[in-house]
PDB file of C-alpha atoms in Angstrom:
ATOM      1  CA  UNK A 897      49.004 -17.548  -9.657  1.00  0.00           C
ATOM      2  CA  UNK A 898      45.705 -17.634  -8.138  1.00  0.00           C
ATOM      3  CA  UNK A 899      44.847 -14.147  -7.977  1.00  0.00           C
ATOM      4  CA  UNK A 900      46.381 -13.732 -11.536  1.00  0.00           C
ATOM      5  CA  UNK A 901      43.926 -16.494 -12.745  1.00  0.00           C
ATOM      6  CA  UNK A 902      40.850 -14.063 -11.258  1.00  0.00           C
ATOM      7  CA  UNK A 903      42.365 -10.592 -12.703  1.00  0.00           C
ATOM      8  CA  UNK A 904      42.318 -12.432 -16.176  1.00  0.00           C
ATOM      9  CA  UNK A 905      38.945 -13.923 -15.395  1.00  0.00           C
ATOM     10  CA  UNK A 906      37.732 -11.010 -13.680  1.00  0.00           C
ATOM     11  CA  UNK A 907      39.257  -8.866 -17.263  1.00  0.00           C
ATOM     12  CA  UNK A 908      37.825 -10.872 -19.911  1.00  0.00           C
ATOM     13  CA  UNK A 909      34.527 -10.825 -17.999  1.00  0.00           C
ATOM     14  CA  UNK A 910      34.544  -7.369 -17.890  1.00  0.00           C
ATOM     15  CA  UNK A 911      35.409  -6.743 -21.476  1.00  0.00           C
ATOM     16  CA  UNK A 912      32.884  -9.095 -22.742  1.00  0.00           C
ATOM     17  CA  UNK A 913      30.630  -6.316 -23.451  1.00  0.00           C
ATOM     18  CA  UNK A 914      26.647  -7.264 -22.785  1.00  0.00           C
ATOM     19  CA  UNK A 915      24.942 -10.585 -21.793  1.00  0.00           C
ATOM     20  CA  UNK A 916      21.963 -11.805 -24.400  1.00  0.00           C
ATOM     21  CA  UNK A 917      19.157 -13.604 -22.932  1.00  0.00           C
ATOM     22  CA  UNK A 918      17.557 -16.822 -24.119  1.00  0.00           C
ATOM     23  CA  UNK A 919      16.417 -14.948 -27.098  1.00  0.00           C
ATOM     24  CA  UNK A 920      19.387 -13.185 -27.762  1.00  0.00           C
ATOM     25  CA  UNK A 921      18.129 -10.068 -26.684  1.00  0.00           C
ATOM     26  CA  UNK A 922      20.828  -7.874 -24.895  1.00  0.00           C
ATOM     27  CA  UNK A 923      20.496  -8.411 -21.464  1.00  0.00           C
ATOM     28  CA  UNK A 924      20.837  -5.005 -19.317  1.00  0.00           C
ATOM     29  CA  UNK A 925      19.567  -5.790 -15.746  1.00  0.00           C
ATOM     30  CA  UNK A 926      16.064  -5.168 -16.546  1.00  0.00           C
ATOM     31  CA  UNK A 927      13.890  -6.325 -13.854  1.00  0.00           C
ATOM     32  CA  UNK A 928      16.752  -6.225 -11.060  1.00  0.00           C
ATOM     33  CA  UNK A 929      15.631  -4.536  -7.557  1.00  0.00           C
ATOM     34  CA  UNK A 930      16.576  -0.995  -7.231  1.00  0.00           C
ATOM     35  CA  UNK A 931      19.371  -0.096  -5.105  1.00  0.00           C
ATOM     36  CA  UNK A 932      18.419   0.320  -1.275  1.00  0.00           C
ATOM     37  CA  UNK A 933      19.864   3.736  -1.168  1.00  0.00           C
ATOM     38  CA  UNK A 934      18.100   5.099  -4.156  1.00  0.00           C
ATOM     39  CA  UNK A 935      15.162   3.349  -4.576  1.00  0.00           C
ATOM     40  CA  UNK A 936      13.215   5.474  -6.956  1.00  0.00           C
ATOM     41  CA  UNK A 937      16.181   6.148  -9.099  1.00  0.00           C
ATOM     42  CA  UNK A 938      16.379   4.427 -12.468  1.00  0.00           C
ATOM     43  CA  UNK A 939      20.098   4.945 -12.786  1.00  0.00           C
ATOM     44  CA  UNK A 940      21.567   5.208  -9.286  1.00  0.00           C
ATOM     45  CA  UNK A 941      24.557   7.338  -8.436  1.00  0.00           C
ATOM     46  CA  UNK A 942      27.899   5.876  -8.378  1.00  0.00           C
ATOM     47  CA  UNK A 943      28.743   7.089  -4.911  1.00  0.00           C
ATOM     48  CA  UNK A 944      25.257   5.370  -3.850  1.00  0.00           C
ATOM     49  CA  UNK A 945      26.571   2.352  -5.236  1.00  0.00           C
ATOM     50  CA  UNK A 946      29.822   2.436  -3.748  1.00  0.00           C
ATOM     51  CA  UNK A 947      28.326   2.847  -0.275  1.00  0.00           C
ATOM     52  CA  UNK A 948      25.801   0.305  -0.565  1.00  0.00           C
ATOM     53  CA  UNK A 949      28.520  -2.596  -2.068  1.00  0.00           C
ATOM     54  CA  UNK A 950      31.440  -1.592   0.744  1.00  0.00           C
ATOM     55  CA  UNK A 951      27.820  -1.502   3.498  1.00  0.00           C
ATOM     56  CA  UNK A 952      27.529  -5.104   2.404  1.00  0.00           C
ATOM     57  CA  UNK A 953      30.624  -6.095   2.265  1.00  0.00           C
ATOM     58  CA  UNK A 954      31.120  -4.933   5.998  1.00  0.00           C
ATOM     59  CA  UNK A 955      28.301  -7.179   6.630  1.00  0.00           C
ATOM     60  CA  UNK A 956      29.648  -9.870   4.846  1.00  0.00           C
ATOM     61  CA  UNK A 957      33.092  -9.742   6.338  1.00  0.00           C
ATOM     62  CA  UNK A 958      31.388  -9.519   9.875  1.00  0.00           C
ATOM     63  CA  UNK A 959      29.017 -12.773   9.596  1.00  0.00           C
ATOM     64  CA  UNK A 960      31.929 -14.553   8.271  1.00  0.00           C
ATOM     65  CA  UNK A 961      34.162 -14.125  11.624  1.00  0.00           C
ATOM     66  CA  UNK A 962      31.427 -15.072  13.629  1.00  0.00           C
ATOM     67  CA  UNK A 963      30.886 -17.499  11.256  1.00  0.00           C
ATOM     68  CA  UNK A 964      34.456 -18.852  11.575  1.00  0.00           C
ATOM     69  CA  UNK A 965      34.340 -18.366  15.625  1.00  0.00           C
ATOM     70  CA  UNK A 966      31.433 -20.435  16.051  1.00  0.00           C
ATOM     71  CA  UNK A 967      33.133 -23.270  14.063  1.00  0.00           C
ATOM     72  CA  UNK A 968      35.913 -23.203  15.796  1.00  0.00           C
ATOM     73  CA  UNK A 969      33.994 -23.336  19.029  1.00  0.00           C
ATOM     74  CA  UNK A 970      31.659 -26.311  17.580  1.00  0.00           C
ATOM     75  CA  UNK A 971      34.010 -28.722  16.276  1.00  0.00           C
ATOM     76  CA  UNK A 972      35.861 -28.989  19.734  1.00  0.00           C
ATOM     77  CA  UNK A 973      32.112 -29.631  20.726  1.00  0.00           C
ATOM     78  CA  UNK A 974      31.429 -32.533  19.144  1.00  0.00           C
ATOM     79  CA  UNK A 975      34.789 -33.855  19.219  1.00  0.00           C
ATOM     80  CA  UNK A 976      36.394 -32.583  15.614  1.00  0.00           C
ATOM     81  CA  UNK A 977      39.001 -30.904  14.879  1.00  0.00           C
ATOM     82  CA  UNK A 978      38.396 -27.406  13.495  1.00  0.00           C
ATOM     83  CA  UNK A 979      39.372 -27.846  10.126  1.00  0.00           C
ATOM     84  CA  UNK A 980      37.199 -31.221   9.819  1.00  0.00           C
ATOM     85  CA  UNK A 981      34.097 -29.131  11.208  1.00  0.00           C
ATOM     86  CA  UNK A 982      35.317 -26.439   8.551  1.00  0.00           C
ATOM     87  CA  UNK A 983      35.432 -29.144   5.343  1.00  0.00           C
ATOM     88  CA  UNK A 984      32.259 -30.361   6.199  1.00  0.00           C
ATOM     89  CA  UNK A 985      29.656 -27.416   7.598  1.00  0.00           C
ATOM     90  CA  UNK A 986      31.551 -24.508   5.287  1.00  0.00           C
ATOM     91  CA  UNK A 987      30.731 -26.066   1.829  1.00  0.00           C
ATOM     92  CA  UNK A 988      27.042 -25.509   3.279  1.00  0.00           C
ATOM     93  CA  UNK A 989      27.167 -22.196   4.548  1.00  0.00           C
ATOM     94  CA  UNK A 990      29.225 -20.594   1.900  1.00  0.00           C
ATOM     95  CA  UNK A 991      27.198 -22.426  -1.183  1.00  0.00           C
ATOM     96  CA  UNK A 992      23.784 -22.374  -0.167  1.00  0.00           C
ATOM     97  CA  UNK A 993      23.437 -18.730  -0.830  1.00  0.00           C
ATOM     98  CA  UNK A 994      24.293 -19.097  -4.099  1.00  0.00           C
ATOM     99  CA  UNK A 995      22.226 -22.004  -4.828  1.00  0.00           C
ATOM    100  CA  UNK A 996      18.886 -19.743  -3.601  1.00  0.00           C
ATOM    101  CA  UNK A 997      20.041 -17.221  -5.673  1.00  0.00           C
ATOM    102  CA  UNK A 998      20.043 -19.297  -8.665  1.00  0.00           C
ATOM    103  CA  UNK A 999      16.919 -21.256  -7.785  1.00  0.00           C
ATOM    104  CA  UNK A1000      15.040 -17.666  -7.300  1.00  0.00           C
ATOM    105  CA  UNK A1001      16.466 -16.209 -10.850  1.00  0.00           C
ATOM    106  CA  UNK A1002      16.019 -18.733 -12.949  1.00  0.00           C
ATOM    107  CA  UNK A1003      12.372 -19.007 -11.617  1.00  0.00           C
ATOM    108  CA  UNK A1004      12.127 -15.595 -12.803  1.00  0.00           C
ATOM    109  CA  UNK A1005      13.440 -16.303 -15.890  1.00  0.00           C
ATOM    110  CA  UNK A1006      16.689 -14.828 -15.594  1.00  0.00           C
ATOM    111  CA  UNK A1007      18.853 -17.774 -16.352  1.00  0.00           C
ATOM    112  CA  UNK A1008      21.825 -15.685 -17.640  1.00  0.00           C
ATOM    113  CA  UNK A1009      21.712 -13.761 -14.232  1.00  0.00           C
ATOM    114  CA  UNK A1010      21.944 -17.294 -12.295  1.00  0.00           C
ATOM    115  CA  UNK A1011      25.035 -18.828 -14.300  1.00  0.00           C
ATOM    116  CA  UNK A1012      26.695 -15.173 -13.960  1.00  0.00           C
ATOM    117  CA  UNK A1013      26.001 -15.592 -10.318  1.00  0.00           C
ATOM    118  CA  UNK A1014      27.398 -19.013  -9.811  1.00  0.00           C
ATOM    119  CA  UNK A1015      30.356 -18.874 -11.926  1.00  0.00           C
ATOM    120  CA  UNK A1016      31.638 -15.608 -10.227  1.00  0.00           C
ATOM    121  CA  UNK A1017      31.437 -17.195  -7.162  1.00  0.00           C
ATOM    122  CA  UNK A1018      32.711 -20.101  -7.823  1.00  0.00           C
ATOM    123  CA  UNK A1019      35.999 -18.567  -9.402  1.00  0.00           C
ATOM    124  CA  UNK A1020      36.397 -16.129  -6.659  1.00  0.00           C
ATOM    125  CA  UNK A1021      36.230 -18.855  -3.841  1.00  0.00           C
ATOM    126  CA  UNK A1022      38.930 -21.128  -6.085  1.00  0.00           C
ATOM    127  CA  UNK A1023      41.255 -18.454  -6.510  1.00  0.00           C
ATOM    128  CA  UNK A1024      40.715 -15.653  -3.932  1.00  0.00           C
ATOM    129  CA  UNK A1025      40.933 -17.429  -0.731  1.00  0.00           C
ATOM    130  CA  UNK A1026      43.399 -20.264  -2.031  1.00  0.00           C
ATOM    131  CA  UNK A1027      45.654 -17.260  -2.427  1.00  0.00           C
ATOM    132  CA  UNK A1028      45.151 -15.571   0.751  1.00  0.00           C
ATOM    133  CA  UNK A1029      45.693 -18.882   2.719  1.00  0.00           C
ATOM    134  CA  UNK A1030      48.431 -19.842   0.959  1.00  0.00           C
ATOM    135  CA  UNK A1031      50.084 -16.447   2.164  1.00  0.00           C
ATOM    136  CA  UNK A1032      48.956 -15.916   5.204  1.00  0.00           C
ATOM    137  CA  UNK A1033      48.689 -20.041   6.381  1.00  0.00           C
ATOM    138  CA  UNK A1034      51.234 -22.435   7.761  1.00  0.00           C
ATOM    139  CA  UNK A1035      49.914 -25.282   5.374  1.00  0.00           C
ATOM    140  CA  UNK A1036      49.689 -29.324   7.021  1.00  0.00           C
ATOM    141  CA  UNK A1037      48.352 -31.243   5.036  1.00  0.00           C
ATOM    142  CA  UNK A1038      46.689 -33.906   6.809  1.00  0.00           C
ATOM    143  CA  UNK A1039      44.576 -36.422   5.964  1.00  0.00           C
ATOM    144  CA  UNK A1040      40.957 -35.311   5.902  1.00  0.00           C
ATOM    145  CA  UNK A1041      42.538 -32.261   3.711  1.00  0.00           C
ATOM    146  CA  UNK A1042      44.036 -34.596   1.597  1.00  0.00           C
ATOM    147  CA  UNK A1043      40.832 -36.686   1.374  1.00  0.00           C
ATOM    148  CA  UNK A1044      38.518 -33.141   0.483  1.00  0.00           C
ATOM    149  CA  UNK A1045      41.344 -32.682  -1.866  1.00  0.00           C
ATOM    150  CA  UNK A1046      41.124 -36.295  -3.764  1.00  0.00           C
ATOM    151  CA  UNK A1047      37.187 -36.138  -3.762  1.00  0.00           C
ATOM    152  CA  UNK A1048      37.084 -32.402  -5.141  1.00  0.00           C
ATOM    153  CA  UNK A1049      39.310 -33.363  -8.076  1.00  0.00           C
ATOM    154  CA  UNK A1050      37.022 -36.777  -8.762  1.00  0.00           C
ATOM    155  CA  UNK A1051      33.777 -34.366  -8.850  1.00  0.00           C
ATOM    156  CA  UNK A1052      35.769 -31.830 -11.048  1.00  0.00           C
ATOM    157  CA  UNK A1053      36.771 -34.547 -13.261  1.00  0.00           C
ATOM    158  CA  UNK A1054      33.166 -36.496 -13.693  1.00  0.00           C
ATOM    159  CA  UNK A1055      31.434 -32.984 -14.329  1.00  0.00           C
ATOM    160  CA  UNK A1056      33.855 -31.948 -16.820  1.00  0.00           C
ATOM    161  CA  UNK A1057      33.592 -35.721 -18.927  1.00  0.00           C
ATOM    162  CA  UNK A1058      29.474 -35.239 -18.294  1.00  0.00           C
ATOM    163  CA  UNK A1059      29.685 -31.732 -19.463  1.00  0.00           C
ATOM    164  CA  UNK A1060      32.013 -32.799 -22.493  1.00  0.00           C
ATOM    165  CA  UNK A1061      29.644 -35.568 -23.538  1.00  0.00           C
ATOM    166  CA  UNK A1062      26.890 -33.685 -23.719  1.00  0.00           C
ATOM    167  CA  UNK A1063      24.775 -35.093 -21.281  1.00  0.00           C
ATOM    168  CA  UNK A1064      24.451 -33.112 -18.131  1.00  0.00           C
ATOM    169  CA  UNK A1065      21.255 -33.359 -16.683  1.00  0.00           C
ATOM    170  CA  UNK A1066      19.573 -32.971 -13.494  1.00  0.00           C
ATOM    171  CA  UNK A1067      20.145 -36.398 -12.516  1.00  0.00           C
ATOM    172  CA  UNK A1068      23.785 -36.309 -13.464  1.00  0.00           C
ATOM    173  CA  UNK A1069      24.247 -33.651 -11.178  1.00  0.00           C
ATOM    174  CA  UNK A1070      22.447 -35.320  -8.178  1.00  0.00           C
ATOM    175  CA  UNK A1071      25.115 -38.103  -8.636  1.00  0.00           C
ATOM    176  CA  UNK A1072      28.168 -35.113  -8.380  1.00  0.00           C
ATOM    177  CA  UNK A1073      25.993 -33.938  -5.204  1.00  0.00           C
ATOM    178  CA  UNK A1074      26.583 -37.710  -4.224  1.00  0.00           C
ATOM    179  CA  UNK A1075      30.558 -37.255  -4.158  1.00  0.00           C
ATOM    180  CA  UNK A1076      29.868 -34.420  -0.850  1.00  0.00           C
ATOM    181  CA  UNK A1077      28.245 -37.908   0.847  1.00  0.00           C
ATOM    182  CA  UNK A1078      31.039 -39.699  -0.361  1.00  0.00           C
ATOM    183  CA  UNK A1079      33.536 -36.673   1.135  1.00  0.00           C
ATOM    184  CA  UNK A1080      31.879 -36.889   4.643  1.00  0.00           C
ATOM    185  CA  UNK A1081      31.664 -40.848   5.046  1.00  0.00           C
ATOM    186  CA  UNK A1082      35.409 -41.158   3.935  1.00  0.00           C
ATOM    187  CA  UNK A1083      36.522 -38.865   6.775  1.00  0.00           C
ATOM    188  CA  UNK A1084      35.017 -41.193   9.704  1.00  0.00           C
ATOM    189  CA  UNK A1085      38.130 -43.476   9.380  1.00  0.00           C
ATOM    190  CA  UNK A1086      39.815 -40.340   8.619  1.00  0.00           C
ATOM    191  CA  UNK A1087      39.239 -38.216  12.112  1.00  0.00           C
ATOM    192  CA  UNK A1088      38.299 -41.895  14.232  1.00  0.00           C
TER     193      UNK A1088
END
């Protein structure tokens, strides 16, 4: 079901023809850095493309094991259990990318480029590696993954009344940043 839910996402993304900016001009990727490989071309070759996204995807897929092995080496370290260690310094690792991204492109105006960015992401980590874990996992669910589960639904649920109601603001979203404080102080009773 998960990776189901991102082909149709992925699908109707894909067929939704091109963004318009703020002004409802079509948006085309004006302004966007060339492509490492050809730098001086205006429309870069597919097989330069190709190379350069599978390049960073290597990359990717090699700072995430080390990524993974240092966890597993620090929460032993300071006396959590992996997957603790993983619900609380992951969220960090993984998001903050995304969150510079955004804070860069909507500096530079490109605010369509920035909500493209963050909703991708965010539908490809809730259905992509759900999926995979649930395949390739024995799943236990224990307490402190109970607990991220209860807190990520509450969050979901105040964002999507806020959102509803018409009154998302920056201040309403400092209080849904609130419920990753929440998270981390419920799982001292949790992992004590």
């Amino acid at each position: 079901m998960f990776f189901a839910a991102y082909a149709v996402y992925f699908w109707r993304e894909m067929r939704g023809g091109p963004d318009t900016n703020e002004t409802g001009e079509r948006d085309q990727g004006e302004g966007l850095a060339p492509l490492k490989l050809q730098p001086k071309a205006k429309s870069p070759a597919t097989w330069a493309v190709v190379v350069q996204t599978l390049a960073a995807l290597g990359v990717i897929f090699a700072a995430s094991q080390l990524f993974v092995k240092q966890l597993e080496a620090v929460g032993p370290m300071i006396g959590l259990s992996s997957a603790v260690t993983a619900l609380l310094l992951a969220p960090i690792a993984t998001e903050l990318p995304e969150i510079m991204n955004a804070i860069i492109w909507v500096r530079q105006g490109k605010t369509q480029l920035a909500l493209a960015n963050i909703s991708g992401a965010m539908m490809i980590q809730a259905t992509v590696p759900s999926g995979l874990g649930l395949l390739f996992t024995s799943w236990h669910f224990s307490g402190p993954l109970l607990w991220s589960g209860l807190v990520t639904m509450a969050v979901i649920i105040y964002l999507l009344a806020t959102m509803r109601a018409g009154k998302l603001s920056g201040a309403r979203l400092g209080i849904a940043a609130a419920f990753y404080l929440i998270f981390a102080i419920g799982l001292v009773p949790l992992i004590g």
